[in-house]
Amino acid sequence: MTDAEKSPANRTPGRRIIIAIDGPAGAGKSTVARCLARRFGLLNLETGAMYRAFALKALRLGIALDATAPLEQLAAETTLRLEAGEQENRVLLDGEDVTGLIRNPQVTDAASRVSALPSIRTWMVRQQQELGAQGGVVMEGRDIGTVVFPEAEVKIFLDAAPEVRGMRRFEQMGPEATAQPEEVIRDLRARDERDRNRAESPLKPAPDAVLLDSTHLTLDEVVQKAEAIVASRIGELTAG
Ligand code: DC
């Protein structure tokens, strides 16, 4: 038996556990998801990376980011793969490792645009459901608890004030930051606006999600709280 199989998270009766982590950009989802995956012996899947890789392909080919039919055609010809890594997922776009190419501002903006298209979401959601079908995963995104896995055993919605999220993003950029903090906060607000107000699966907490606001918490504190939420839920499932 592997360590992951011995983990309490994987001894839940029925299929293995699914943890859904949703929330806006900069709320700390990636750090929390990574730490939960490590602590409970689960696979960490970052669904945003899939939207980003697809957006990169559209940008490379010069396809307009609101051109539904050409983007649907592109999706039909695209293979995306996510592989677990120590720090982040490795993302393979048609077999090419694009992990290092999808975190820049242009791709970030493009991902937010293509993710607003209903048919692209349907295509992505189906792939994400296949990836997580066996359980044993922490899946991070915007619609995991509401659309991709509404039956997930644990749902956490992470949020924080936009100024705090923007400053965290700015600090992550380090000394090479090319934008001012105000610009980072402005871009993040614009992306939030789009993610929260799109017609198809807008960003919102599932009715049964636990809300975790990290505005006044350090990332270590957020991780501790998230671990406690998961441990308590696993306790309930094991007891029940
Ligand atoms: O989490 P991220 O910043 O890597 O996500 C990139 C974009 O993809 C973001 O603007 C929202 C979108 N996204 C989504 O709509 N649904 C998901 N499950 C994950 C990401």
Short mmCIF file of C-alpha atoms and ligand atoms in Angstrom, two decimals:
data_model
loop_
_atom_site.label_atom_id
_atom_site.label_comp_id
_atom_site.label_asym_id
_atom_site.label_seq_id
_atom_site.Cartn_x
_atom_site.Cartn_y
_atom_site.Cartn_z
CA MET A 1 0.00 0.00 0.00
CA THR A 2 1.39 3.45 -0.90
CA ASP A 3 1.46 6.31 1.62
CA ALA A 4 -1.39 7.98 -0.29
CA GLU A 5 -3.51 4.84 -0.02
CA LYS A 6 -2.82 4.63 3.73
CA SER A 7 -3.90 8.26 4.28
CA PRO A 8 -7.16 8.65 6.23
CA ALA A 9 -8.45 10.76 3.33
CA ASN A 10 -8.39 7.65 1.20
CA ARG A 11 -10.04 5.36 3.73
CA THR A 12 -13.38 7.13 3.45
CA PRO A 13 -16.11 4.59 2.68
CA GLY A 14 -17.10 4.57 -0.99
CA ARG A 15 -14.87 6.31 -3.50
CA ARG A 16 -11.83 8.29 -2.44
CA ILE A 17 -12.33 11.84 -1.23
CA ILE A 18 -12.59 14.95 -3.43
CA ILE A 19 -11.68 18.34 -2.00
CA ALA A 20 -12.87 21.37 -4.00
CA ILE A 21 -11.01 24.66 -3.46
CA ASP A 22 -12.63 27.61 -5.20
CA GLY A 23 -12.18 31.37 -4.98
CA PRO A 24 -10.86 34.44 -6.80
CA ALA A 25 -7.26 35.07 -7.91
CA GLY A 26 -4.74 35.71 -5.16
CA ALA A 27 -6.83 34.25 -2.33
CA GLY A 28 -4.18 31.59 -1.62
CA LYS A 29 -5.87 28.64 -3.38
CA SER A 30 -2.71 27.18 -4.89
CA THR A 31 -0.78 27.20 -1.62
CA VAL A 32 -3.71 25.75 0.31
CA ALA A 33 -4.39 23.08 -2.34
CA ARG A 34 -0.72 22.07 -2.45
CA CYS A 35 -0.46 21.79 1.34
CA LEU A 36 -3.72 19.84 1.65
CA ALA A 37 -2.62 17.43 -1.06
CA ARG A 38 0.67 16.81 0.74
CA ARG A 39 -0.89 16.47 4.19
CA PHE A 40 -3.69 14.10 3.15
CA GLY A 41 -1.88 12.17 0.42
CA LEU A 42 -3.99 13.43 -2.48
CA LEU A 43 -3.30 14.49 -6.05
CA ASN A 44 -3.36 18.26 -6.57
CA LEU A 45 -5.02 19.41 -9.82
CA GLU A 46 -4.98 23.10 -10.82
CA THR A 47 -7.77 23.60 -13.32
CA GLY A 48 -6.79 27.22 -14.06
CA ALA A 49 -3.66 25.87 -15.74
CA MET A 50 -5.86 24.09 -18.30
CA TYR A 51 -7.65 27.34 -19.24
CA ARG A 52 -4.28 29.05 -19.40
CA ALA A 53 -2.73 26.44 -21.71
CA PHE A 54 -5.72 26.58 -24.05
CA ALA A 55 -5.56 30.41 -24.06
CA LEU A 56 -1.85 30.21 -24.93
CA LYS A 57 -2.67 28.09 -27.97
CA ALA A 58 -5.35 30.57 -29.11
CA LEU A 59 -2.91 33.48 -28.69
CA ARG A 60 -0.18 31.69 -30.63
CA LEU A 61 -2.57 31.08 -33.52
CA GLY A 62 -3.98 34.61 -33.39
CA ILE A 63 -7.54 33.43 -32.82
CA ALA A 64 -9.81 36.12 -31.37
CA LEU A 65 -10.59 35.32 -27.75
CA ASP A 66 -14.34 35.76 -28.23
CA ALA A 67 -14.59 33.86 -31.55
CA THR A 68 -16.72 30.99 -30.34
CA ALA A 69 -16.76 28.76 -33.45
CA PRO A 70 -12.98 28.90 -34.17
CA LEU A 71 -12.24 28.32 -30.48
CA GLU A 72 -14.60 25.32 -30.39
CA GLN A 73 -12.79 23.95 -33.45
CA LEU A 74 -9.47 24.56 -31.70
CA ALA A 75 -10.69 22.75 -28.58
CA ALA A 76 -11.64 19.73 -30.68
CA GLU A 77 -8.03 19.58 -31.92
CA THR A 78 -6.37 20.15 -28.54
CA THR A 79 -5.06 17.70 -25.97
CA LEU A 80 -4.39 18.97 -22.46
CA ARG A 81 -2.66 17.03 -19.71
CA LEU A 82 -1.97 17.92 -16.10
CA GLU A 83 0.73 16.11 -14.16
CA ALA A 84 1.30 16.52 -10.43
CA GLY A 85 4.58 18.22 -9.47
CA GLU A 86 6.20 19.20 -6.15
CA GLN A 87 5.37 22.93 -6.42
CA GLU A 88 2.88 23.16 -9.26
CA ASN A 89 1.29 21.01 -11.95
CA ARG A 90 3.16 20.33 -15.16
CA VAL A 91 0.91 21.30 -18.06
CA LEU A 92 1.21 19.57 -21.42
CA LEU A 93 -0.41 21.25 -24.40
CA ASP A 94 -0.55 18.80 -27.31
CA GLY A 95 2.42 17.06 -25.68
CA GLU A 96 4.49 20.26 -25.24
CA ASP A 97 5.41 21.25 -21.69
CA VAL A 98 4.08 24.83 -21.43
CA THR A 99 4.28 25.10 -17.62
CA GLY A 100 6.74 28.01 -17.78
CA LEU A 101 4.78 29.93 -20.44
CA ILE A 102 1.34 30.36 -18.92
CA ARG A 103 1.80 32.67 -15.92
CA ASN A 104 2.44 35.97 -17.73
CA PRO A 105 -0.11 38.83 -17.82
CA GLN A 106 -1.10 38.25 -21.47
CA VAL A 107 -2.00 34.59 -20.93
CA THR A 108 -3.65 35.43 -17.59
CA ASP A 109 -5.96 37.90 -19.29
CA ALA A 110 -6.62 35.57 -22.25
CA ALA A 111 -7.47 32.65 -19.93
CA SER A 112 -10.08 34.75 -18.18
CA ARG A 113 -11.63 35.61 -21.57
CA VAL A 114 -11.77 32.11 -23.07
CA SER A 115 -13.09 30.73 -19.77
CA ALA A 116 -16.22 32.88 -20.18
CA LEU A 117 -17.33 30.88 -23.25
CA PRO A 118 -19.95 28.24 -22.35
CA SER A 119 -18.83 25.61 -24.88
CA ILE A 120 -15.19 25.92 -23.83
CA ARG A 121 -16.26 25.48 -20.20
CA THR A 122 -18.32 22.40 -21.07
CA TRP A 123 -15.28 20.88 -22.78
CA MET A 124 -12.98 21.70 -19.86
CA VAL A 125 -15.43 20.53 -17.19
CA ARG A 126 -15.78 17.13 -18.89
CA GLN A 127 -12.00 16.66 -18.88
CA GLN A 128 -11.74 17.77 -15.25
CA GLN A 129 -14.47 15.32 -14.24
CA GLU A 130 -12.52 12.53 -15.96
CA LEU A 131 -9.30 13.56 -14.22
CA GLY A 132 -10.93 13.47 -10.78
CA ALA A 133 -13.34 10.59 -11.33
CA GLN A 134 -11.42 8.16 -9.10
CA GLY A 135 -11.30 10.69 -6.25
CA GLY A 136 -8.20 11.12 -4.12
CA VAL A 137 -7.81 14.68 -5.39
CA VAL A 138 -7.68 18.31 -4.31
CA MET A 139 -9.05 20.22 -7.28
CA GLU A 140 -8.59 23.96 -7.39
CA GLY A 141 -10.47 26.45 -9.58
CA ARG A 142 -13.58 28.63 -9.72
CA ASP A 143 -16.44 26.17 -10.26
CA ILE A 144 -15.23 22.91 -8.74
CA GLY A 145 -17.72 22.79 -5.87
CA THR A 146 -20.59 24.17 -7.95
CA VAL A 147 -20.21 22.48 -11.36
CA VAL A 148 -17.29 20.07 -11.75
CA PHE A 149 -17.81 18.09 -8.53
CA PRO A 150 -20.96 19.31 -6.75
CA GLU A 151 -20.78 16.06 -4.75
CA ALA A 152 -17.25 16.78 -3.43
CA GLU A 153 -16.89 15.72 0.21
CA VAL A 154 -15.12 18.95 1.20
CA LYS A 155 -15.68 22.37 -0.36
CA ILE A 156 -13.70 25.40 0.68
CA PHE A 157 -14.29 28.86 -0.80
CA LEU A 158 -11.24 31.02 -0.18
CA ASP A 159 -11.60 34.76 -0.41
CA ALA A 160 -9.83 37.98 0.63
CA ALA A 161 -10.21 41.72 0.03
CA PRO A 162 -9.06 42.68 -3.51
CA GLU A 163 -6.35 45.02 -2.18
CA VAL A 164 -4.84 42.21 -0.12
CA ARG A 165 -5.00 39.72 -3.00
CA GLY A 166 -3.47 42.29 -5.37
CA MET A 167 -0.60 43.03 -2.96
CA ARG A 168 0.10 39.29 -2.58
CA ARG A 169 0.29 38.95 -6.36
CA PHE A 170 2.58 41.99 -6.55
CA GLU A 171 4.91 40.58 -3.88
CA GLN A 172 5.03 37.22 -5.68
CA MET A 173 6.40 39.05 -8.74
CA GLY A 174 9.53 39.93 -6.72
CA PRO A 175 12.14 42.51 -7.78
CA GLU A 176 11.39 41.91 -11.48
CA ALA A 177 7.85 43.26 -11.15
CA THR A 178 7.10 45.36 -14.22
CA ALA A 179 3.81 46.76 -12.88
CA GLN A 180 2.98 49.03 -9.96
CA PRO A 181 0.87 47.57 -7.10
CA GLU A 182 -2.10 49.74 -8.17
CA GLU A 183 -2.00 48.24 -11.68
CA VAL A 184 -1.88 44.70 -10.29
CA ILE A 185 -4.89 45.43 -8.07
CA ARG A 186 -6.74 47.05 -11.00
CA ASP A 187 -6.12 44.04 -13.30
CA LEU A 188 -7.16 41.63 -10.58
CA ARG A 189 -10.41 43.55 -10.02
CA ALA A 190 -11.15 43.46 -13.78
CA ARG A 191 -10.56 39.70 -13.88
CA ASP A 192 -12.71 39.18 -10.75
CA GLU A 193 -15.46 41.18 -12.36
CA ARG A 194 -15.38 38.91 -15.44
CA ASP A 195 -15.10 35.67 -13.44
CA ARG A 196 -17.95 36.61 -11.07
CA ASN A 197 -20.33 38.02 -13.66
CA ARG A 198 -20.06 35.64 -16.60
CA ALA A 199 -23.33 33.94 -17.53
CA GLU A 200 -21.89 30.41 -17.45
CA SER A 201 -20.78 29.05 -14.03
CA PRO A 202 -19.82 32.40 -12.49
CA LEU A 203 -17.42 32.35 -9.57
CA LYS A 204 -19.54 31.93 -6.42
CA PRO A 205 -19.44 29.73 -3.35
CA ALA A 206 -21.41 26.48 -3.44
CA PRO A 207 -24.25 26.62 -0.88
CA ASP A 208 -22.48 23.97 1.21
CA ALA A 209 -18.95 25.41 0.93
CA VAL A 210 -17.04 26.50 4.02
CA LEU A 211 -16.07 30.16 3.53
CA LEU A 212 -12.53 31.03 4.53
CA ASP A 213 -11.58 34.71 4.39
CA SER A 214 -7.84 35.19 4.39
CA THR A 215 -7.80 39.02 4.44
CA HIS A 216 -6.38 39.15 7.98
CA LEU A 217 -4.58 35.81 8.00
CA THR A 218 -1.09 34.74 6.97
CA LEU A 219 -0.92 31.94 4.42
CA ASP A 220 0.30 29.60 7.20
CA GLU A 221 -2.82 30.41 9.21
CA VAL A 222 -5.05 29.83 6.20
CA VAL A 223 -3.41 26.45 5.57
CA GLN A 224 -3.89 25.48 9.23
CA LYS A 225 -7.57 26.40 9.10
CA ALA A 226 -8.09 24.53 5.83
CA GLU A 227 -6.37 21.45 7.26
CA ALA A 228 -8.63 21.59 10.30
CA ILE A 229 -11.73 21.82 8.06
CA VAL A 230 -10.64 18.78 6.05
CA ALA A 231 -9.62 16.74 9.11
CA SER A 232 -12.97 17.43 10.76
CA ARG A 233 -14.90 16.47 7.63
CA ILE A 234 -12.89 13.25 7.25
CA GLY A 235 -13.68 12.51 10.91
CA GLU A 236 -17.41 12.93 10.21
CA LEU A 237 -17.25 10.74 7.10
CA THR A 238 -15.29 8.02 8.86
CA ALA A 239 -17.65 8.09 11.84
CA GLY A 240 -20.79 8.22 9.71
O1 DC B 1 -6.66 30.06 -11.25
P1 DC B 1 -6.04 30.75 -12.44
O2 DC B 1 -5.71 32.19 -12.18
O3 DC B 1 -4.86 30.00 -12.98
O4 DC B 1 -7.18 30.72 -13.58
C1 DC B 1 -6.98 31.31 -14.85
C2 DC B 1 -8.34 31.77 -15.40
O5 DC B 1 -9.15 30.62 -15.67
C3 DC B 1 -9.15 32.65 -14.44
O6 DC B 1 -9.42 33.92 -15.02
C4 DC B 1 -10.47 31.96 -14.23
C5 DC B 1 -10.45 30.78 -15.14
N1 DC B 1 -10.85 29.57 -14.46
C6 DC B 1 -12.17 29.22 -14.51
O7 DC B 1 -12.98 29.95 -15.05
N2 DC B 1 -12.59 28.05 -13.93
C7 DC B 1 -11.71 27.25 -13.31
N3 DC B 1 -12.14 26.10 -12.76
C8 DC B 1 -10.34 27.62 -13.23
C9 DC B 1 -9.95 28.80 -13.81
#
